[in-house]
Coordinates of C-alpha atoms and ligand atoms in Angstrom, one line a residue:
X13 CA -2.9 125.2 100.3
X14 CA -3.3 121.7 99.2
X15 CA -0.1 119.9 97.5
X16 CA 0.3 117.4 94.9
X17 CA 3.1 115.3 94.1
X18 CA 4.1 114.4 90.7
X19 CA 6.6 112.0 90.4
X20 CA 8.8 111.6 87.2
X21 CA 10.0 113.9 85.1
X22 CA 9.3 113.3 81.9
X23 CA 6.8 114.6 79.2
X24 CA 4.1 112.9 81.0
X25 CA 4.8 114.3 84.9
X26 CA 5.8 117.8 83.4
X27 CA 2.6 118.4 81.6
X28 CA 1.0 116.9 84.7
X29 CA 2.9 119.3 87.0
X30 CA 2.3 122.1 84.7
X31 CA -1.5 122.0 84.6
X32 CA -1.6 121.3 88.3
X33 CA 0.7 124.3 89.0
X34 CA -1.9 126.5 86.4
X35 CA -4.7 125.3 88.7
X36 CA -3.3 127.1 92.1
X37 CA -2.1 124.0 93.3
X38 CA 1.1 123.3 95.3
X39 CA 3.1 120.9 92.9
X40 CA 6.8 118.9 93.9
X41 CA 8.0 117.3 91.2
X42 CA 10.6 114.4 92.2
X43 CA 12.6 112.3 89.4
X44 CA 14.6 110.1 90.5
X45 CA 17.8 111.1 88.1
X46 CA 19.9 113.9 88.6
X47 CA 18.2 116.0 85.6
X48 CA 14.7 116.3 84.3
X49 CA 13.8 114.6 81.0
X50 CA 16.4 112.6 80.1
X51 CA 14.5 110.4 77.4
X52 CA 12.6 113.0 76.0
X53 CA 16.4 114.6 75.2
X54 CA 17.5 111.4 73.7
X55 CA 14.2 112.1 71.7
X56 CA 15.4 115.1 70.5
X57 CA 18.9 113.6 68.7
X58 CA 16.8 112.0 66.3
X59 CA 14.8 115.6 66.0
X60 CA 12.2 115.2 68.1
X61 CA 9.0 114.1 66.5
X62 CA 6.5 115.7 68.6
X63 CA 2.8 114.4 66.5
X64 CA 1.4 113.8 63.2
X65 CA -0.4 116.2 61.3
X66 CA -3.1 113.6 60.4
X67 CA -7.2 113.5 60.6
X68 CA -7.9 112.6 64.1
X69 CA -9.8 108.7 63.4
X70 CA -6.8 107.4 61.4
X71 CA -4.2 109.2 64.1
X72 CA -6.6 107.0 66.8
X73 CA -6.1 104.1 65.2
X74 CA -2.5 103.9 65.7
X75 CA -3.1 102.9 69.8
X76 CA -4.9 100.0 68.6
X77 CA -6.3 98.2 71.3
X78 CA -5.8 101.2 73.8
X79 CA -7.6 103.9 71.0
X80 CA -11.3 103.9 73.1
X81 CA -9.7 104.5 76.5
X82 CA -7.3 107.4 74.5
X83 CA -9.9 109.0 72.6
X84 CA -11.4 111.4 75.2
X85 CA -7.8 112.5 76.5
X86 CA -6.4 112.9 73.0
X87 CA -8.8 114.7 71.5
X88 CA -9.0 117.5 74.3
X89 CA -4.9 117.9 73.9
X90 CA -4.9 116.9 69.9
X91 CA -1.9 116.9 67.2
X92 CA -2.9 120.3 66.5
X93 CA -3.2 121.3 70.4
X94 CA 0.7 119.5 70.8
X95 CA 1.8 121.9 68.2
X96 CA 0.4 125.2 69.5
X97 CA 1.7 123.8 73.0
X98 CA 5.4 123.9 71.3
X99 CA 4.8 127.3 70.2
X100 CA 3.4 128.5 73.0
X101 CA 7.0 127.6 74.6
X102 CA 8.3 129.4 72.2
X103 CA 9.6 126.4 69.5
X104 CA 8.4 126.9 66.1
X105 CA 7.5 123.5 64.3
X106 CA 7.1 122.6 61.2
X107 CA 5.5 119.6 58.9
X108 CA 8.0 117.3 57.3
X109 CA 6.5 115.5 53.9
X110 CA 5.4 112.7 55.6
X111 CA 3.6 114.8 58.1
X112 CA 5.5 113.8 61.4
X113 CA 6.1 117.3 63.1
X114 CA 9.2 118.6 64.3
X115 CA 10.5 121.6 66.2
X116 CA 12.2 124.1 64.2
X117 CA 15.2 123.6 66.3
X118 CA 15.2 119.6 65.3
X119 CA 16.5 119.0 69.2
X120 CA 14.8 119.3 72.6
X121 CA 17.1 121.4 74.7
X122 CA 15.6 124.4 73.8
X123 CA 11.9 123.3 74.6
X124 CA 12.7 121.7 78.1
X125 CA 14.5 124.6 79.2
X126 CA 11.6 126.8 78.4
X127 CA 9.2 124.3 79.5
X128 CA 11.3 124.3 82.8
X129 CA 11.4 127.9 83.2
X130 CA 7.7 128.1 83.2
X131 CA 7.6 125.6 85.6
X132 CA 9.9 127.6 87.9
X133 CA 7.5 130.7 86.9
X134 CA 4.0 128.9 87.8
X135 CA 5.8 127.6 90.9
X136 CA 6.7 124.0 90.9
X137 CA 9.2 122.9 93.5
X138 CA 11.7 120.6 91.6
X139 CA 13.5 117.4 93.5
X140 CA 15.9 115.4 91.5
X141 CA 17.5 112.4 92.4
X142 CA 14.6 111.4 94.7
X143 CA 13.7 108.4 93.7
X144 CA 10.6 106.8 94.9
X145 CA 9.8 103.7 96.7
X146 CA 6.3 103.0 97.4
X147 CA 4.2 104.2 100.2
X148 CA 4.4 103.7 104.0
X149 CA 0.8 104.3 105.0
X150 CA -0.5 107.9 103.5
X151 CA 3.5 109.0 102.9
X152 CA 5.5 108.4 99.4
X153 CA 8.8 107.2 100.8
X154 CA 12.0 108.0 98.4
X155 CA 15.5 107.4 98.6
X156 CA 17.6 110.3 98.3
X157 CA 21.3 111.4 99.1
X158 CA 20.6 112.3 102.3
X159 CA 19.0 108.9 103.4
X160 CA 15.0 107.9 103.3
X161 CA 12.6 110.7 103.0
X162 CA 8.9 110.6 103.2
X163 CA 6.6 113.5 101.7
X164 CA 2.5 113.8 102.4
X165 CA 0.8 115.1 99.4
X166 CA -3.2 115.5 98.5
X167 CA -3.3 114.1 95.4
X168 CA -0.2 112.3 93.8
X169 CA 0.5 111.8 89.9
X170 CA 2.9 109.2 89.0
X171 CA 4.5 109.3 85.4
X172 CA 7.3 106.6 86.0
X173 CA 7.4 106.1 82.3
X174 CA 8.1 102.6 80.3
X175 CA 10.8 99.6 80.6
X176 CA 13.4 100.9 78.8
X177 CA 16.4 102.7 77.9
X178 CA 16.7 102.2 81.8
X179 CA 20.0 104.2 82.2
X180 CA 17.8 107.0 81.2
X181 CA 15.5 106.4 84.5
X182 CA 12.5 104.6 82.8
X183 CA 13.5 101.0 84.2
X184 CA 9.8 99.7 84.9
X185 CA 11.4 99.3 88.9
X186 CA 7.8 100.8 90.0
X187 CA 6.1 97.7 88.5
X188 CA 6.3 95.6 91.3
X189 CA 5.5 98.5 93.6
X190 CA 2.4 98.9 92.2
X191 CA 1.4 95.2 92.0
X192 CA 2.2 94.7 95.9
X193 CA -0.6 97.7 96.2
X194 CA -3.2 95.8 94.2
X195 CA -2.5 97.4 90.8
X196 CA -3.6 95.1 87.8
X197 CA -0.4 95.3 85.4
X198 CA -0.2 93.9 81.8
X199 CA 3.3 92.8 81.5
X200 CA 6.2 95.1 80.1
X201 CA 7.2 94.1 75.8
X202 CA 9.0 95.8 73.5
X203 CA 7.5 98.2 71.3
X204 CA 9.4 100.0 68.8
X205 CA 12.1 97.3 68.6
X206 CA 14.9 96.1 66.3
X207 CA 15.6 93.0 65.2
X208 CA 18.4 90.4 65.6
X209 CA 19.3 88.9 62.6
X210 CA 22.3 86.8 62.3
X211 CA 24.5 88.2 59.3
X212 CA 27.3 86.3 57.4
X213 CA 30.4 88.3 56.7
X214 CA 28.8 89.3 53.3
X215 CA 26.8 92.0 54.8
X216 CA 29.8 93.6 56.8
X217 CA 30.4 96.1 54.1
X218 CA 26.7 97.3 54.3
X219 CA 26.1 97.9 57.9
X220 CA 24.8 101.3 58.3
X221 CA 23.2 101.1 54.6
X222 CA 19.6 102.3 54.6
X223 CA 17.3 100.6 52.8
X224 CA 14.7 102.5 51.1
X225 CA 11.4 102.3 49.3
X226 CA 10.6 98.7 50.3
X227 CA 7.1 97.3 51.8
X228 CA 7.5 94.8 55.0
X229 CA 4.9 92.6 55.9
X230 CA 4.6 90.0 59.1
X231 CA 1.2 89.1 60.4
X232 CA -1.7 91.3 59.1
X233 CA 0.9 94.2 59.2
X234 CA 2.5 96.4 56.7
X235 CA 4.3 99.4 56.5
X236 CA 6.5 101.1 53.7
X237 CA 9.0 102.9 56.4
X238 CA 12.6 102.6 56.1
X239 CA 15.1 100.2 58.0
X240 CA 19.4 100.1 58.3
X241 CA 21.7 97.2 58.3
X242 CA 23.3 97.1 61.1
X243 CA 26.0 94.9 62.5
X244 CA 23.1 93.5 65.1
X245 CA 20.3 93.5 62.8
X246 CA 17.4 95.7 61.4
X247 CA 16.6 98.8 62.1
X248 CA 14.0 102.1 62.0
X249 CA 10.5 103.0 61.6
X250 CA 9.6 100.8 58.8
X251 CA 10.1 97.1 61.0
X252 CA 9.2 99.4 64.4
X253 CA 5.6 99.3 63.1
X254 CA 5.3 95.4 62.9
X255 CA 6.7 95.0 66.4
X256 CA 3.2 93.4 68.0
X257 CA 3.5 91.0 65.0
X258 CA 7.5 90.2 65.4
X259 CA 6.9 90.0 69.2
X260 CA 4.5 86.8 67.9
X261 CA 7.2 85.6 66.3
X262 CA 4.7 85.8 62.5
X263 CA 6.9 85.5 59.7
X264 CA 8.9 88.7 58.0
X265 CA 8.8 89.5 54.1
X266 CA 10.1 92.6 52.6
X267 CA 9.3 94.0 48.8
X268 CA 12.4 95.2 47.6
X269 CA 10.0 97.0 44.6
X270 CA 7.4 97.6 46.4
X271 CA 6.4 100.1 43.2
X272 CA 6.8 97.6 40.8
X273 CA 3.9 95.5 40.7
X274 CA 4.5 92.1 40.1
X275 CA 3.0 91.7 36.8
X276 CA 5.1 94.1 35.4
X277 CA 8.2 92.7 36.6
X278 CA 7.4 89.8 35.2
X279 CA 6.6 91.2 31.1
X280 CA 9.9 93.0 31.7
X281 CA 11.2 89.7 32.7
X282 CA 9.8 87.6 30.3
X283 CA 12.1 89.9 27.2
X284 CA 15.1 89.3 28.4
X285 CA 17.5 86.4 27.5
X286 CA 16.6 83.0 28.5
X287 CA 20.9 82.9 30.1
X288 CA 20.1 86.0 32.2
X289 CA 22.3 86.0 35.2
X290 CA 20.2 86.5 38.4
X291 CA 22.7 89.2 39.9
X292 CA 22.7 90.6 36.3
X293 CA 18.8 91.1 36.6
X294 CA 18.7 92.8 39.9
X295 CA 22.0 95.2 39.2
X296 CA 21.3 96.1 35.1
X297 CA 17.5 96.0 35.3
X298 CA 15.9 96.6 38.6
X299 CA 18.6 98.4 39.2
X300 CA 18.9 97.5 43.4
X301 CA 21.1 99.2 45.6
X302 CA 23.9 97.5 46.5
X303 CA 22.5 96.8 50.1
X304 CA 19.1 95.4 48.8
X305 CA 21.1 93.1 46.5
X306 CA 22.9 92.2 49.5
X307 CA 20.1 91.4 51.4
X308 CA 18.5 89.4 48.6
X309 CA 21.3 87.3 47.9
X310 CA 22.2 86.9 52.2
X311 CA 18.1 85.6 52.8
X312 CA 18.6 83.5 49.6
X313 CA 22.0 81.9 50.3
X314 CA 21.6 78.4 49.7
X315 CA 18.7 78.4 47.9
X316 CA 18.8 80.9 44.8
X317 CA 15.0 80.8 43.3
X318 CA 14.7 79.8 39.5
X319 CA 13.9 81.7 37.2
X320 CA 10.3 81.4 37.1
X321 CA 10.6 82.6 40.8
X322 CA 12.5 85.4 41.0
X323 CA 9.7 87.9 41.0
X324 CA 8.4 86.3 43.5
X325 CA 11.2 86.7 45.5
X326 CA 11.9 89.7 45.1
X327 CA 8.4 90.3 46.3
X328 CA 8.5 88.4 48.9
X329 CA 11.7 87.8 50.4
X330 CA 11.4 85.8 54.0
X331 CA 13.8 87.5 56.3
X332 CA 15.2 85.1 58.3
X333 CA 15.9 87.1 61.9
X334 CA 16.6 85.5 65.2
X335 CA 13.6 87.6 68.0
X336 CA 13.8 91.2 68.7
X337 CA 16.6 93.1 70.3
X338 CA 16.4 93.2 73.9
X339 CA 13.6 95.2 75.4
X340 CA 15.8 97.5 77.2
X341 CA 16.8 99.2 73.8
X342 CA 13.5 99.0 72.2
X343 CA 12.0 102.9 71.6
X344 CA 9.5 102.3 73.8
X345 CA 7.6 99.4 75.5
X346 CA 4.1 97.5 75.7
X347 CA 2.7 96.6 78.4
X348 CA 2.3 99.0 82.0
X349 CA -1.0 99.3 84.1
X350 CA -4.4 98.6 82.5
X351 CA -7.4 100.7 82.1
X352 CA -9.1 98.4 83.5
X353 CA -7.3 99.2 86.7
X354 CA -8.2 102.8 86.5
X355 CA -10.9 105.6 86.6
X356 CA -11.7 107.6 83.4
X357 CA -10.0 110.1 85.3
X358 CA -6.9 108.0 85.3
X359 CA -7.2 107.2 89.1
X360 CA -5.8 104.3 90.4
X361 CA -8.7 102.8 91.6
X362 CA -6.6 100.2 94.4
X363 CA -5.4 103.3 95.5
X364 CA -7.4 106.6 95.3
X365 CA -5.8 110.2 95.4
X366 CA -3.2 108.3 92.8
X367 CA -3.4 108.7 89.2
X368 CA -0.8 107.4 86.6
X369 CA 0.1 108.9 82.9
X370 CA 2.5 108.9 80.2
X371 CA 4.1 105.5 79.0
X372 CA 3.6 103.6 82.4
X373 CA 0.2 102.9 81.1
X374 CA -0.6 100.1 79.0
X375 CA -0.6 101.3 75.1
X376 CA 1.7 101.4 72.5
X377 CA 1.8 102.8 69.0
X378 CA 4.6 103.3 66.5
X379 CA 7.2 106.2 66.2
X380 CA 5.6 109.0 64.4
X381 CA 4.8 111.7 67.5
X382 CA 2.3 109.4 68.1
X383 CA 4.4 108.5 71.5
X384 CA 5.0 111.8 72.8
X385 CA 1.5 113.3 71.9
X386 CA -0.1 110.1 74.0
X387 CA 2.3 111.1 77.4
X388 CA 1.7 114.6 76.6
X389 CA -2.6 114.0 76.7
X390 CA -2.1 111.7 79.4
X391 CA -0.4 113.6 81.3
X392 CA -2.6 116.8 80.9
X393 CA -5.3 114.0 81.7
X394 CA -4.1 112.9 84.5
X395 CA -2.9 116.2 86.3
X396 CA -6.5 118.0 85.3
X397 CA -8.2 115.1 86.9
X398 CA -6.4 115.3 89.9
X399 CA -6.9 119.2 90.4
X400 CA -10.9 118.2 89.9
X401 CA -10.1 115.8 92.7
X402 CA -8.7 118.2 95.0
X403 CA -11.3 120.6 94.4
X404 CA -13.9 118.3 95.0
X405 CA -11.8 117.2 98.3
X406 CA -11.8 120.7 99.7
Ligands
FAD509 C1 15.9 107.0 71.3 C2 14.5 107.4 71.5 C3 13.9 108.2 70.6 C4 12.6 108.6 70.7 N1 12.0 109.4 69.8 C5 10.7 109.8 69.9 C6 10.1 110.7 69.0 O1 10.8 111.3 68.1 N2 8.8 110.9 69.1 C7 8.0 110.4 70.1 O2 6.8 110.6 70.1 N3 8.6 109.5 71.0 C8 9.9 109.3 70.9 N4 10.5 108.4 71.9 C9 9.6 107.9 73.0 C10 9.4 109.0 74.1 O3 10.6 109.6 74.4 C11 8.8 108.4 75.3 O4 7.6 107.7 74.9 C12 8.4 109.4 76.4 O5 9.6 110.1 76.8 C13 7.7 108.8 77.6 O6 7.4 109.8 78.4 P1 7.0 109.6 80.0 O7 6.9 110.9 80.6 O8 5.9 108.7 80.1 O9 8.3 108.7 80.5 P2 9.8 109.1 80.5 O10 10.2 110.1 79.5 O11 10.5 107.8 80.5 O12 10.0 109.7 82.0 C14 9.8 109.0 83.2 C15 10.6 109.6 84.2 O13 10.3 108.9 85.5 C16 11.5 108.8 86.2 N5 11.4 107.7 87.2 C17 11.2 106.4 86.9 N6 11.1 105.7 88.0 C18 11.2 106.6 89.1 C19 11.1 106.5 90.5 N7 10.9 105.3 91.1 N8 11.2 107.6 91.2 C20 11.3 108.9 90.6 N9 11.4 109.0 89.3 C21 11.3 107.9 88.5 C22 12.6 108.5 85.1 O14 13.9 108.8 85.6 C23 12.1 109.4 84.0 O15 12.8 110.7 84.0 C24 11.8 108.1 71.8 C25 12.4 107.2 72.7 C26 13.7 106.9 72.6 C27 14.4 106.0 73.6

């Protein structure tokens, strides 16, 4: 019987594992932590976004420069394929008003276990704390608790994931592994990151405020999500999605109205008092949050725009932020081994018999389930192109 080794075990090695196992095949699964799917539990405290309910061209777009190669693995294991997947393990979802999709259960727990249960069921031999090292001629070599072991598979799927939250295994230590073995490798970025932003003690009160119904522009990027004060900076879905543009270092505006069109502001303007009071304005008559008030008044310190500006302000406000957070707390990263450097099949082509899936590739796309449906497809992609390998092998 011929064996296949997948190695991680997150979304991207399970679904790999899973499809291999489906296909008669021999599967061990090694992960180098002491449980399976650490990051895809994390996932689940924030409820677990699994896809988008959303036409399939505009969901492409969101992978950007990495759409083309996507396309052909997404659309055979779709938004709407991810959801009957959940089912199928027994996790009803449902459509939140933005059409992000959810488990029922808002958490993961209960999908990994039954994911894990029909691993046990189609077979899969599990390994944790195995953590690989590279090869020594045909052999994967891994460290493990009893000491240096070496396993001989067929085929081999790697699902290492990205470069960071490294405490919960993804630490991007398999990069240089793979470059010693020929492996073209665009280098790790944050995706999916905060922002530092250097507060005075003004804002203290508002850390943890969300700040809601604004537009954000930087670059030839927009996006109307939400962000939080907090103590380090911004936060949230709403700055994640202008994370190739922050990484540039382009310039950051928010709209604190964004429904307000300017010209409008400005009639409404225009009948009041000539001795309006500027905080008067954005308290009695725009009626801002406290937080976006805040915010106003902290990018503005210094330098509180006239009049005859304060529309445009408002419109525009520059936030002045100091880089992204560090990578290693970013949601996920940019960066991981090109296309270029592999099959349609998502073979390594430096090293065949090795194919690679989930976020260790190089892709990125904003929050939104547009993360975990990519490893999921990938995954699938990867393990069904390694059981045609095998079969063509034998
Ligand atoms: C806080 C947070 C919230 C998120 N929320 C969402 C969400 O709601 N929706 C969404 O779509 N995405 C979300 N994501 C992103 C999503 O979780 C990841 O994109 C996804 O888990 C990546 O899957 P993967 O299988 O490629 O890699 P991972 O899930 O990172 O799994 C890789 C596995 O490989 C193991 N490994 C690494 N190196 C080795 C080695 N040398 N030997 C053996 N094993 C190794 C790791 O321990 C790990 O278990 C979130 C991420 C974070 C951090």
């Amino acid at each position: 019987m011929r064996t296949a080794l997948v190695i991680g075990g997150g979304p991207a090695g399970l679904m790999a594992a899973d499809v291999l196992a489906e296909a008669g095949i021999r599967v061990i699964l090694c992960e180098a932590k002491p449980s399976i799917g650490r990051k895809l539990l994390m996932a689940g405290k924030s409820g677990l976004n699994l896809t988008k309910d959303e036409a399939f061209d505009p969901f492409m777009r969101q992978y950007t420069g990495a759409s083309e190669a996507l396309r052909p693995m997404i659309a055979a294991f779709d938004a709407g394929a991810v959801q009957d997947w959940a089912r199928g393990l027994g996790q009803p979802v449902f459509t939140g008003s933005s059409g992000r999709v959810f488990p029922a259960a808002m958490k993961a727990s209960p999908l990994l276990r039954a994911w894990l249960a029909r691993l046990d069921r189609l077979g899969v031999h599990r390994r944790v704390r195995w953590r690989w090292r590279g090869w020594d001629g045909a052999e994967a070599v891994f460290e493990t608790p009893s000491g240096r072991q070496t396993l001989a598979a067929d085929a081999t799927v790697l699902a290492l994931g990205g470069a960071s939250w490294a405490r919960l295994g993804s630490d991007g230590a398999w990069a240089e592994t793979l470059r010693g073995a020929g492996c073209d490798l665009a280098r790790f970025a944050p995706a999916n990151a905060a922002l530092s932003v250097k507060w005075s003690h003004h804002m203290r009160p508002h850390f943890g405020a969300a700040l809601k119904t604004v537009g954000w522009r930087a670059g030839n990027l927009t996006s109307r999500g939400e962000a939080a004060i907090s103590a380090r900076g911004l936060e949230g879905g709403g700055l994640y999605a202008l994370t190739p543009a922050l990484r540039q270092s382009e310039a950051l505006f928010v709209d604190l109205i964004p429904d307000q069109p300017a010209e409008k502001a400005l009639a409404r303007l225009a009948q009041k008092p000539s001795k309006l009071r500027l905080g008067h304005w954005l308290k009695n008559t725009l009626r801002l949050p406290e937080a976006k008030t805040a915010l106003f008044f902290e990018m503005t310190a210094g330098a509180l725009p006239e009049r005859a500006a304060w529309v445009k302000t408002i419109k525009t406000l520059p936030i002045n932020y100091a880089g992204l957070r560090p990578m290693d707390e970013a949601i996920s990263t940019a960066g991981g081994v090109r296309f270029a450097a592999l099959t349609p099949g998502l073979m390594l082509k430096a090293r065949p018999g090795v194919f690679c899936a989930g976020e260790m590739l190089d892709w990125e796309a904003p929050t939104g389930g547009y993360l975990l449906t990519a490893c999921l497809a990938t995954g699938r992609w990867a393990g069904l192109s390694a059981a045609d390998y095998l079969a063509a092998a034998a």
